Amino acid sequence: FRAALCGTVAFVPEPLVHYGTAGVSRHKRQGYGHWYFHGDRIRYLRWDLEFHRSYRRDLDRVPVADAAEQAAAIAACDRFIREAEFTIALSEMTHRQRLAALPGAARASLAQRSPFYLQLAVKYLLDRPFIRYLDWKTGMAPPEAGTPLAT
């Protein structure tokens, strides 16, 4: 439907037999906190980011009857894209880089009038204690040291 709206419909006669999501539904043995910071949450966030980027491009191409509604949708997409890019960048940074990113996060929070950037930067800076907190909160304790799962 989206392709028809944008005028770029294509037909692929071969079946997509090798399509997959690379083990998304596979059970994870690490604690919840580890996957919150470094696992599935970031993977899903990348997919959502690409969807919102595509949706944002389509909002520029396809005319909408209500200009106020279109402006609100564009603002919401732009906000999600900024926050997702920031979150993904934090997840890929080293601890030292996260510390260096704090002033930029504070500036972004002030500019957007939202505590999101600064709160997330601090949370990722304190990721080890926060991972332990999430594991405790969800009852998913990390593997014991010295076991095969801990390595």
mmCIF file with all atom_site columns, N, CA, C and O in Angstrom, residues 41-90:
data_model
loop_
_atom_site.group_PDB
_atom_site.id
_atom_site.type_symbol
_atom_site.label_atom_id
_atom_site.label_alt_id
_atom_site.label_comp_id
_atom_site.label_asym_id
_atom_site.label_entity_id
_atom_site.label_seq_id
_atom_site.pdbx_PDB_ins_code
_atom_site.Cartn_x
_atom_site.Cartn_y
_atom_site.Cartn_z
_atom_site.occupancy
_atom_site.B_iso_or_equiv
_atom_site.pdbx_formal_charge
_atom_site.auth_seq_id
_atom_site.auth_comp_id
_atom_site.auth_asym_id
_atom_site.auth_atom_id
_atom_site.pdbx_PDB_model_num
ATOM 1   N N  . ARG A 1 41 ? 16.684 -5.214 22.780 1.00 0.00 ? 41 ARG A N  1
ATOM 2   C CA . ARG A 1 41 ? 16.105 -3.866 22.815 1.00 0.00 ? 41 ARG A CA 1
ATOM 3   C C  . ARG A 1 41 ? 16.754 -2.970 21.768 1.00 0.00 ? 41 ARG A C  1
ATOM 4   O O  . ARG A 1 41 ? 16.063 -2.243 21.046 1.00 0.00 ? 41 ARG A O  1
ATOM 5   N N  . ILE A 1 42 ? 18.068 -3.042 21.641 1.00 0.00 ? 42 ILE A N  1
ATOM 6   C CA . ILE A 1 42 ? 18.765 -2.216 20.658 1.00 0.00 ? 42 ILE A CA 1
ATOM 7   C C  . ILE A 1 42 ? 18.462 -2.715 19.244 1.00 0.00 ? 42 ILE A C  1
ATOM 8   O O  . ILE A 1 42 ? 18.280 -1.924 18.324 1.00 0.00 ? 42 ILE A O  1
ATOM 9   N N  . ARG A 1 43 ? 18.377 -4.024 19.063 1.00 0.00 ? 43 ARG A N  1
ATOM 10  C CA . ARG A 1 43 ? 18.051 -4.571 17.743 1.00 0.00 ? 43 ARG A CA 1
ATOM 11  C C  . ARG A 1 43 ? 16.672 -4.092 17.304 1.00 0.00 ? 43 ARG A C  1
ATOM 12  O O  . ARG A 1 43 ? 16.487 -3.641 16.173 1.00 0.00 ? 43 ARG A O  1
ATOM 13  N N  . TYR A 1 44 ? 15.689 -4.201 18.184 1.00 0.00 ? 44 TYR A N  1
ATOM 14  C CA . TYR A 1 44 ? 14.349 -3.739 17.843 1.00 0.00 ? 44 TYR A CA 1
ATOM 15  C C  . TYR A 1 44 ? 14.319 -2.231 17.641 1.00 0.00 ? 44 TYR A C  1
ATOM 16  O O  . TYR A 1 44 ? 13.592 -1.721 16.789 1.00 0.00 ? 44 TYR A O  1
ATOM 17  N N  . LEU A 1 45 ? 15.104 -1.514 18.403 1.00 0.00 ? 45 LEU A N  1
ATOM 18  C CA . LEU A 1 45 ? 15.166 -0.065 18.251 1.00 0.00 ? 45 LEU A CA 1
ATOM 19  C C  . LEU A 1 45 ? 15.728 0.312  16.888 1.00 0.00 ? 45 LEU A C  1
ATOM 20  O O  . LEU A 1 45 ? 15.268 1.262  16.255 1.00 0.00 ? 45 LEU A O  1
ATOM 21  N N  . ARG A 1 46 ? 16.713 -0.439 16.398 1.00 0.00 ? 46 ARG A N  1
ATOM 22  C CA . ARG A 1 46 ? 17.246 -0.192 15.050 1.00 0.00 ? 46 ARG A CA 1
ATOM 23  C C  . ARG A 1 46 ? 16.157 -0.395 13.996 1.00 0.00 ? 46 ARG A C  1
ATOM 24  O O  . ARG A 1 46 ? 16.053 0.378  13.049 1.00 0.00 ? 46 ARG A O  1
ATOM 25  N N  . TRP A 1 47 ? 15.378 -1.461 14.144 1.00 0.00 ? 47 TRP A N  1
ATOM 26  C CA . TRP A 1 47 ? 14.295 -1.701 13.190 1.00 0.00 ? 47 TRP A CA 1
ATOM 27  C C  . TRP A 1 47 ? 13.262 -0.595 13.248 1.00 0.00 ? 47 TRP A C  1
ATOM 28  O O  . TRP A 1 47 ? 12.809 -0.112 12.210 1.00 0.00 ? 47 TRP A O  1
ATOM 29  N N  . ASP A 1 48 ? 12.879 -0.183 14.441 1.00 0.00 ? 48 ASP A N  1
ATOM 30  C CA . ASP A 1 48 ? 11.917 0.909  14.587 1.00 0.00 ? 48 ASP A CA 1
ATOM 31  C C  . ASP A 1 48 ? 12.471 2.209  14.009 1.00 0.00 ? 48 ASP A C  1
ATOM 32  O O  . ASP A 1 48 ? 11.736 2.992  13.407 1.00 0.00 ? 48 ASP A O  1
ATOM 33  N N  . LEU A 1 49 ? 13.758 2.434  14.190 1.00 0.00 ? 49 LEU A N  1
ATOM 34  C CA . LEU A 1 49 ? 14.387 3.638  13.647 1.00 0.00 ? 49 LEU A CA 1
ATOM 35  C C  . LEU A 1 49 ? 14.284 3.658  12.125 1.00 0.00 ? 49 LEU A C  1
ATOM 36  O O  . LEU A 1 49 ? 13.929 4.680  11.531 1.00 0.00 ? 49 LEU A O  1
ATOM 37  N N  . GLU A 1 50 ? 14.575 2.544  11.483 1.00 0.00 ? 50 GLU A N  1
ATOM 38  C CA . GLU A 1 50 ? 14.474 2.488  10.017 1.00 0.00 ? 50 GLU A CA 1
ATOM 39  C C  . GLU A 1 50 ? 13.036 2.684  9.558  1.00 0.00 ? 50 GLU A C  1
ATOM 40  O O  . GLU A 1 50 ? 12.784 3.345  8.551  1.00 0.00 ? 50 GLU A O  1
ATOM 41  N N  . PHE A 1 51 ? 12.075 2.130  10.287 1.00 0.00 ? 51 PHE A N  1
ATOM 42  C CA . PHE A 1 51 ? 10.672 2.341  9.951  1.00 0.00 ? 51 PHE A CA 1
ATOM 43  C C  . PHE A 1 51 ? 10.325 3.825  10.047 1.00 0.00 ? 51 PHE A C  1
ATOM 44  O O  . PHE A 1 51 ? 9.688  4.379  9.148  1.00 0.00 ? 51 PHE A O  1
ATOM 45  N N  . HIS A 1 52 ? 10.722 4.486  11.128 1.00 0.00 ? 52 HIS A N  1
ATOM 46  C CA . HIS A 1 52 ? 10.395 5.900  11.304 1.00 0.00 ? 52 HIS A CA 1
ATOM 47  C C  . HIS A 1 52 ? 11.099 6.781  10.275 1.00 0.00 ? 52 HIS A C  1
ATOM 48  O O  . HIS A 1 52 ? 10.538 7.783  9.834  1.00 0.00 ? 52 HIS A O  1
ATOM 49  N N  . ARG A 1 53 ? 12.324 6.428  9.905  1.00 0.00 ? 53 ARG A N  1
ATOM 50  C CA . ARG A 1 53 ? 13.004 7.187  8.832  1.00 0.00 ? 53 ARG A CA 1
ATOM 51  C C  . ARG A 1 53 ? 12.240 7.072  7.525  1.00 0.00 ? 53 ARG A C  1
ATOM 52  O O  . ARG A 1 53 ? 12.061 8.051  6.796  1.00 0.00 ? 53 ARG A O  1
ATOM 53  N N  . SER A 1 54 ? 11.797 5.865  7.205  1.00 0.00 ? 54 SER A N  1
ATOM 54  C CA . SER A 1 54 ? 11.031 5.635  5.982  1.00 0.00 ? 54 SER A CA 1
ATOM 55  C C  . SER A 1 54 ? 9.695  6.377  6.035  1.00 0.00 ? 54 SER A C  1
ATOM 56  O O  . SER A 1 54 ? 9.278  7.018  5.062  1.00 0.00 ? 54 SER A O  1
ATOM 57  N N  . TYR A 1 55 ? 9.028  6.296  7.169  1.00 0.00 ? 55 TYR A N  1
ATOM 58  C CA . TYR A 1 55 ? 7.755  6.988  7.354  1.00 0.00 ? 55 TYR A CA 1
ATOM 59  C C  . TYR A 1 55 ? 7.943  8.501  7.230  1.00 0.00 ? 55 TYR A C  1
ATOM 60  O O  . TYR A 1 55 ? 7.129  9.191  6.613  1.00 0.00 ? 55 TYR A O  1
ATOM 61  N N  . ARG A 1 56 ? 9.037  9.005  7.765  1.00 0.00 ? 56 ARG A N  1
ATOM 62  C CA . ARG A 1 56 ? 9.320  10.446 7.692  1.00 0.00 ? 56 ARG A CA 1
ATOM 63  C C  . ARG A 1 56 ? 9.536  10.889 6.246  1.00 0.00 ? 56 ARG A C  1
ATOM 64  O O  . ARG A 1 56 ? 9.042  11.934 5.822  1.00 0.00 ? 56 ARG A O  1
ATOM 65  N N  . ARG A 1 57 ? 10.277 10.077 5.461  1.00 0.00 ? 57 ARG A N  1
ATOM 66  C CA . ARG A 1 57 ? 10.467 10.402 4.043  1.00 0.00 ? 57 ARG A CA 1
ATOM 67  C C  . ARG A 1 57 ? 9.127  10.399 3.307  1.00 0.00 ? 57 ARG A C  1
ATOM 68  O O  . ARG A 1 57 ? 8.876  11.249 2.447  1.00 0.00 ? 57 ARG A O  1
ATOM 69  N N  . ASP A 1 58 ? 8.272  9.433  3.654  1.00 0.00 ? 58 ASP A N  1
ATOM 70  C CA . ASP A 1 58 ? 6.966  9.353  3.007  1.00 0.00 ? 58 ASP A CA 1
ATOM 71  C C  . ASP A 1 58 ? 6.084  10.544 3.365  1.00 0.00 ? 58 ASP A C  1
ATOM 72  O O  . ASP A 1 58 ? 5.285  10.994 2.539  1.00 0.00 ? 58 ASP A O  1
ATOM 73  N N  . LEU A 1 59 ? 6.214  11.056 4.567  1.00 0.00 ? 59 LEU A N  1
ATOM 74  C CA . LEU A 1 59 ? 5.425  12.228 4.952  1.00 0.00 ? 59 LEU A CA 1
ATOM 75  C C  . LEU A 1 59 ? 5.784  13.436 4.092  1.00 0.00 ? 59 LEU A C  1
ATOM 76  O O  . LEU A 1 59 ? 4.933  14.302 3.844  1.00 0.00 ? 59 LEU A O  1
ATOM 77  N N  . ASP A 1 60 ? 7.028  13.501 3.632  1.00 0.00 ? 60 ASP A N  1
ATOM 78  C CA . ASP A 1 60 ? 7.426  14.608 2.756  1.00 0.00 ? 60 ASP A CA 1
ATOM 79  C C  . ASP A 1 60 ? 6.913  14.402 1.328  1.00 0.00 ? 60 ASP A C  1
ATOM 80  O O  . ASP A 1 60 ? 6.673  15.361 0.608  1.00 0.00 ? 60 ASP A O  1
ATOM 81  N N  . ARG A 1 61 ? 6.763  13.143 0.898  1.00 0.00 ? 61 ARG A N  1
ATOM 82  C CA . ARG A 1 61 ? 6.370  12.851 -0.485 1.00 0.00 ? 61 ARG A CA 1
ATOM 83  C C  . ARG A 1 61 ? 4.865  12.837 -0.708 1.00 0.00 ? 61 ARG A C  1
ATOM 84  O O  . ARG A 1 61 ? 4.399  13.250 -1.749 1.00 0.00 ? 61 ARG A O  1
ATOM 85  N N  . VAL A 1 62 ? 4.124  12.300 0.235  1.00 0.00 ? 62 VAL A N  1
ATOM 86  C CA . VAL A 1 62 ? 2.688  12.100 0.054  1.00 0.00 ? 62 VAL A CA 1
ATOM 87  C C  . VAL A 1 62 ? 1.931  13.266 0.696  1.00 0.00 ? 62 VAL A C  1
ATOM 88  O O  . VAL A 1 62 ? 2.097  13.537 1.879  1.00 0.00 ? 62 VAL A O  1
ATOM 89  N N  . PRO A 1 63 ? 1.100  13.948 -0.074 1.00 0.00 ? 63 PRO A N  1
ATOM 90  C CA . PRO A 1 63 ? 0.349  15.071 0.500  1.00 0.00 ? 63 PRO A CA 1
ATOM 91  C C  . PRO A 1 63 ? -0.731 14.583 1.467  1.00 0.00 ? 63 PRO A C  1
ATOM 92  O O  . PRO A 1 63 ? -1.371 13.570 1.249  1.00 0.00 ? 63 PRO A O  1
ATOM 93  N N  . VAL A 1 64 ? -0.883 15.326 2.548  1.00 0.00 ? 64 VAL A N  1
ATOM 94  C CA . VAL A 1 64 ? -1.891 15.023 3.559  1.00 0.00 ? 64 VAL A CA 1
ATOM 95  C C  . VAL A 1 64 ? -2.875 16.189 3.590  1.00 0.00 ? 64 VAL A C  1
ATOM 96  O O  . VAL A 1 64 ? -2.477 17.349 3.497  1.00 0.00 ? 64 VAL A O  1
ATOM 97  N N  . ALA A 1 65 ? -4.162 15.870 3.741  1.00 0.00 ? 65 ALA A N  1
ATOM 98  C CA . ALA A 1 65 ? -5.192 16.912 3.703  1.00 0.00 ? 65 ALA A CA 1
ATOM 99  C C  . ALA A 1 65 ? -5.061 17.900 4.858  1.00 0.00 ? 65 ALA A C  1
ATOM 100 O O  . ALA A 1 65 ? -5.208 19.102 4.672  1.00 0.00 ? 65 ALA A O  1
ATOM 101 N N  . ASP A 1 66 ? -4.773 17.409 6.037  1.00 0.00 ? 66 ASP A N  1
ATOM 102 C CA . ASP A 1 66 ? -4.699 18.265 7.219  1.00 0.00 ? 66 ASP A CA 1
ATOM 103 C C  . ASP A 1 66 ? -3.243 18.620 7.503  1.00 0.00 ? 66 ASP A C  1
ATOM 104 O O  . ASP A 1 66 ? -2.450 17.779 7.930  1.00 0.00 ? 66 ASP A O  1
ATOM 105 N N  . ALA A 1 67 ? -2.869 19.866 7.277  1.00 0.00 ? 67 ALA A N  1
ATOM 106 C CA . ALA A 1 67 ? -1.478 20.298 7.448  1.00 0.00 ? 67 ALA A CA 1
ATOM 107 C C  . ALA A 1 67 ? -1.043 20.230 8.911  1.00 0.00 ? 67 ALA A C  1
ATOM 108 O O  . ALA A 1 67 ? 0.110  19.894 9.200  1.00 0.00 ? 67 ALA A O  1
ATOM 109 N N  . ALA A 1 68 ? -1.942 20.516 9.822  1.00 0.00 ? 68 ALA A N  1
ATOM 110 C CA . ALA A 1 68 ? -1.595 20.458 11.251 1.00 0.00 ? 68 ALA A CA 1
ATOM 111 C C  . ALA A 1 68 ? -1.316 19.023 11.673 1.00 0.00 ? 68 ALA A C  1
ATOM 112 O O  . ALA A 1 68 ? -0.380 18.763 12.442 1.00 0.00 ? 68 ALA A O  1
ATOM 113 N N  . GLU A 1 69 ? -2.102 18.088 11.156 1.00 0.00 ? 69 GLU A N  1
ATOM 114 C CA . GLU A 1 69 ? -1.889 16.680 11.466 1.00 0.00 ? 69 GLU A CA 1
ATOM 115 C C  . GLU A 1 69 ? -0.556 16.197 10.896 1.00 0.00 ? 69 GLU A C  1
ATOM 116 O O  . GLU A 1 69 ? 0.180  15.451 11.542 1.00 0.00 ? 69 GLU A O  1
ATOM 117 N N  . GLN A 1 70 ? -0.238 16.641 9.696  1.00 0.00 ? 70 GLN A N  1
ATOM 118 C CA . GLN A 1 70 ? 1.034  16.272 9.079  1.00 0.00 ? 70 GLN A CA 1
ATOM 119 C C  . GLN A 1 70 ? 2.209  16.855 9.864  1.00 0.00 ? 70 GLN A C  1
ATOM 120 O O  . GLN A 1 70 ? 3.208  16.182 10.094 1.00 0.00 ? 70 GLN A O  1
ATOM 121 N N  . ALA A 1 71 ? 2.084  18.091 10.297 1.00 0.00 ? 71 ALA A N  1
ATOM 122 C CA . ALA A 1 71 ? 3.155  18.719 11.080 1.00 0.00 ? 71 ALA A CA 1
ATOM 123 C C  . ALA A 1 71 ? 3.367  17.992 12.403 1.00 0.00 ? 71 ALA A C  1
ATOM 124 O O  . ALA A 1 71 ? 4.505  17.792 12.846 1.00 0.00 ? 71 ALA A O  1
ATOM 125 N N  . ALA A 1 72 ? 2.276  17.555 13.035 1.00 0.00 ? 72 ALA A N  1
ATOM 126 C CA . ALA A 1 72 ? 2.391  16.808 14.293 1.00 0.00 ? 72 ALA A CA 1
ATOM 127 C C  . ALA A 1 72 ? 3.057  15.453 14.057 1.00 0.00 ? 72 ALA A C  1
ATOM 128 O O  . ALA A 1 72 ? 3.888  15.017 14.856 1.00 0.00 ? 72 ALA A O  1
ATOM 129 N N  . ALA A 1 73 ? 2.700  14.783 12.965 1.00 0.00 ? 73 ALA A N  1
ATOM 130 C CA . ALA A 1 73 ? 3.314  13.491 12.641 1.00 0.00 ? 73 ALA A CA 1
ATOM 131 C C  . ALA A 1 73 ? 4.799  13.654 12.339 1.00 0.00 ? 73 ALA A C  1
ATOM 132 O O  . ALA A 1 73 ? 5.633  12.838 12.760 1.00 0.00 ? 73 ALA A O  1
ATOM 133 N N  . ILE A 1 74 ? 5.162  14.712 11.629 1.00 0.00 ? 74 ILE A N  1
ATOM 134 C CA . ILE A 1 74 ? 6.571  14.978 11.315 1.00 0.00 ? 74 ILE A CA 1
ATOM 135 C C  . ILE A 1 74 ? 7.345  15.252 12.601 1.00 0.00 ? 74 ILE A C  1
ATOM 136 O O  . ILE A 1 74 ? 8.444  14.729 12.791 1.00 0.00 ? 74 ILE A O  1
ATOM 137 N N  . ALA A 1 75 ? 6.774  16.052 13.490 1.00 0.00 ? 75 ALA A N  1
ATOM 138 C CA . ALA A 1 75 ? 7.448  16.356 14.756 1.00 0.00 ? 75 ALA A CA 1
ATOM 139 C C  . ALA A 1 75 ? 7.636  15.089 15.594 1.00 0.00 ? 75 ALA A C  1
ATOM 140 O O  . ALA A 1 75 ? 8.705  14.881 16.190 1.00 0.00 ? 75 ALA A O  1
ATOM 141 N N  . ALA A 1 76 ? 6.626  14.226 15.630 1.00 0.00 ? 76 ALA A N  1
ATOM 142 C CA . ALA A 1 76 ? 6.731  12.984 16.394 1.00 0.00 ? 76 ALA A CA 1
ATOM 143 C C  . ALA A 1 76 ? 7.792  12.057 15.807 1.00 0.00 ? 76 ALA A C  1
ATOM 144 O O  . ALA A 1 76 ? 8.576  11.445 16.540 1.00 0.00 ? 76 ALA A O  1
ATOM 145 N N  . CYS A 1 77 ? 7.834  11.964 14.476 1.00 0.00 ? 77 CYS A N  1
ATOM 146 C CA . CYS A 1 77 ? 8.858  11.140 13.814 1.00 0.00 ? 77 CYS A CA 1
ATOM 147 C C  . CYS A 1 77 ? 10.254 11.684 14.088 1.00 0.00 ? 77 CYS A C  1
ATOM 148 O O  . CYS A 1 77 ? 11.169 10.916 14.397 1.00 0.00 ? 77 CYS A O  1
ATOM 149 N N  . ASP A 1 78 ? 10.418 12.983 13.944 1.00 0.00 ? 78 ASP A N  1
ATOM 150 C CA . ASP A 1 78 ? 11.726 13.590 14.176 1.00 0.00 ? 78 ASP A CA 1
ATOM 151 C C  . ASP A 1 78 ? 12.189 13.360 15.610 1.00 0.00 ? 78 ASP A C  1
ATOM 152 O O  . ASP A 1 78 ? 13.362 13.072 15.854 1.00 0.00 ? 78 ASP A O  1
ATOM 153 N N  . ARG A 1 79 ? 11.264 13.477 16.550 1.00 0.00 ? 79 ARG A N  1
ATOM 154 C CA . ARG A 1 79 ? 11.621 13.246 17.956 1.00 0.00 ? 79 ARG A CA 1
ATOM 155 C C  . ARG A 1 79 ? 12.047 11.804 18.178 1.00 0.00 ? 79 ARG A C  1
ATOM 156 O O  . ARG A 1 79 ? 13.056 11.535 18.834 1.00 0.00 ? 79 ARG A O  1
ATOM 157 N N  . PHE A 1 80 ? 11.291 10.850 17.639 1.00 0.00 ? 80 PHE A N  1
ATOM 158 C CA . PHE A 1 80 ? 11.647 9.443  17.808 1.00 0.00 ? 80 PHE A CA 1
ATOM 159 C C  . PHE A 1 80 ? 13.004 9.153  17.176 1.00 0.00 ? 80 PHE A C  1
ATOM 160 O O  . PHE A 1 80 ? 13.831 8.450  17.759 1.00 0.00 ? 80 PHE A O  1
ATOM 161 N N  . ILE A 1 81 ? 13.252 9.702  15.993 1.00 0.00 ? 81 ILE A N  1
ATOM 162 C CA . ILE A 1 81 ? 14.519 9.464  15.296 1.00 0.00 ? 81 ILE A CA 1
ATOM 163 C C  . ILE A 1 81 ? 15.686 10.008 16.114 1.00 0.00 ? 81 ILE A C  1
ATOM 164 O O  . ILE A 1 81 ? 16.705 9.332  16.287 1.00 0.00 ? 81 ILE A O  1
ATOM 165 N N  . ARG A 1 82 ? 15.558 11.227 16.642 1.00 0.00 ? 82 ARG A N  1
ATOM 166 C CA . ARG A 1 82 ? 16.633 11.804 17.468 1.00 0.00 ? 82 ARG A CA 1
ATOM 167 C C  . ARG A 1 82 ? 16.907 10.941 18.696 1.00 0.00 ? 82 ARG A C  1
ATOM 168 O O  . ARG A 1 82 ? 18.056 10.646 19.021 1.00 0.00 ? 82 ARG A O  1
ATOM 169 N N  . GLU A 1 83 ? 15.839 10.539 19.384 1.00 0.00 ? 83 GLU A N  1
ATOM 170 C CA . GLU A 1 83 ? 16.015 9.766  20.610 1.00 0.00 ? 83 GLU A CA 1
ATOM 171 C C  . GLU A 1 83 ? 16.564 8.368  20.322 1.00 0.00 ? 83 GLU A C  1
ATOM 172 O O  . GLU A 1 83 ? 17.420 7.870  21.064 1.00 0.00 ? 83 GLU A O  1
ATOM 173 N N  . ALA A 1 84 ? 16.121 7.731  19.257 1.00 0.00 ? 84 ALA A N  1
ATOM 174 C CA . ALA A 1 84 ? 16.625 6.398  18.914 1.00 0.00 ? 84 ALA A CA 1
ATOM 175 C C  . ALA A 1 84 ? 18.089 6.450  18.501 1.00 0.00 ? 84 ALA A C  1
ATOM 176 O O  . ALA A 1 84 ? 18.893 5.601  18.907 1.00 0.00 ? 84 ALA A O  1
ATOM 177 N N  . GLU A 1 85 ? 18.461 7.442  17.695 1.00 0.00 ? 85 GLU A N  1
ATOM 178 C CA . GLU A 1 85 ? 19.868 7.577  17.289 1.00 0.00 ? 85 GLU A CA 1
ATOM 179 C C  . GLU A 1 85 ? 20.756 7.813  18.509 1.00 0.00 ? 85 GLU A C  1
ATOM 180 O O  . GLU A 1 85 ? 21.854 7.266  18.599 1.00 0.00 ? 85 GLU A O  1
ATOM 181 N N  . PHE A 1 86 ? 20.284 8.621  19.440 1.00 0.00 ? 86 PHE A N  1
ATOM 182 C CA . PHE A 1 86 ? 21.043 8.887  20.657 1.00 0.00 ? 86 PHE A CA 1
ATOM 183 C C  . PHE A 1 86 ? 21.202 7.621  21.485 1.00 0.00 ? 86 PHE A C  1
ATOM 184 O O  . PHE A 1 86 ? 22.287 7.306  21.972 1.00 0.00 ? 86 PHE A O  1
ATOM 185 N N  . THR A 1 87 ? 20.124 6.860  21.636 1.00 0.00 ? 87 THR A N  1
ATOM 186 C CA . THR A 1 87 ? 20.158 5.624  22.416 1.00 0.00 ? 87 THR A CA 1
ATOM 187 C C  . THR A 1 87 ? 21.096 4.600  21.795 1.00 0.00 ? 87 THR A C  1
ATOM 188 O O  . THR A 1 87 ? 21.901 3.973  22.494 1.00 0.00 ? 87 THR A O  1
ATOM 189 N N  . ILE A 1 88 ? 21.014 4.424  20.497 1.00 0.00 ? 88 ILE A N  1
ATOM 190 C CA . ILE A 1 88 ? 21.880 3.458  19.813 1.00 0.00 ? 88 ILE A CA 1
ATOM 191 C C  . ILE A 1 88 ? 23.336 3.888  19.920 1.00 0.00 ? 88 ILE A C  1
ATOM 192 O O  . ILE A 1 88 ? 24.217 3.059  20.159 1.00 0.00 ? 88 ILE A O  1
ATOM 193 N N  . ALA A 1 89 ? 23.598 5.172  19.761 1.00 0.00 ? 89 ALA A N  1
ATOM 194 C CA . ALA A 1 89 ? 24.973 5.661  19.888 1.00 0.00 ? 89 ALA A CA 1
ATOM 195 C C  . ALA A 1 89 ? 25.516 5.394  21.288 1.00 0.00 ? 89 ALA A C  1
ATOM 196 O O  . ALA A 1 89 ? 26.659 4.954  21.449 1.00 0.00 ? 89 ALA A O  1
ATOM 197 N N  . LEU A 1 90 ? 24.703 5.629  22.321 1.00 0.00 ? 90 LEU A N  1
ATOM 198 C CA . LEU A 1 90 ? 25.142 5.355  23.694 1.00 0.00 ? 90 LEU A CA 1
ATOM 199 C C  . LEU A 1 90 ? 25.447 3.874  23.904 1.00 0.00 ? 90 LEU A C  1
ATOM 200 O O  . LEU A 1 90 ? 26.403 3.520  24.591 1.00 0.00 ? 90 LEU A O  1
#
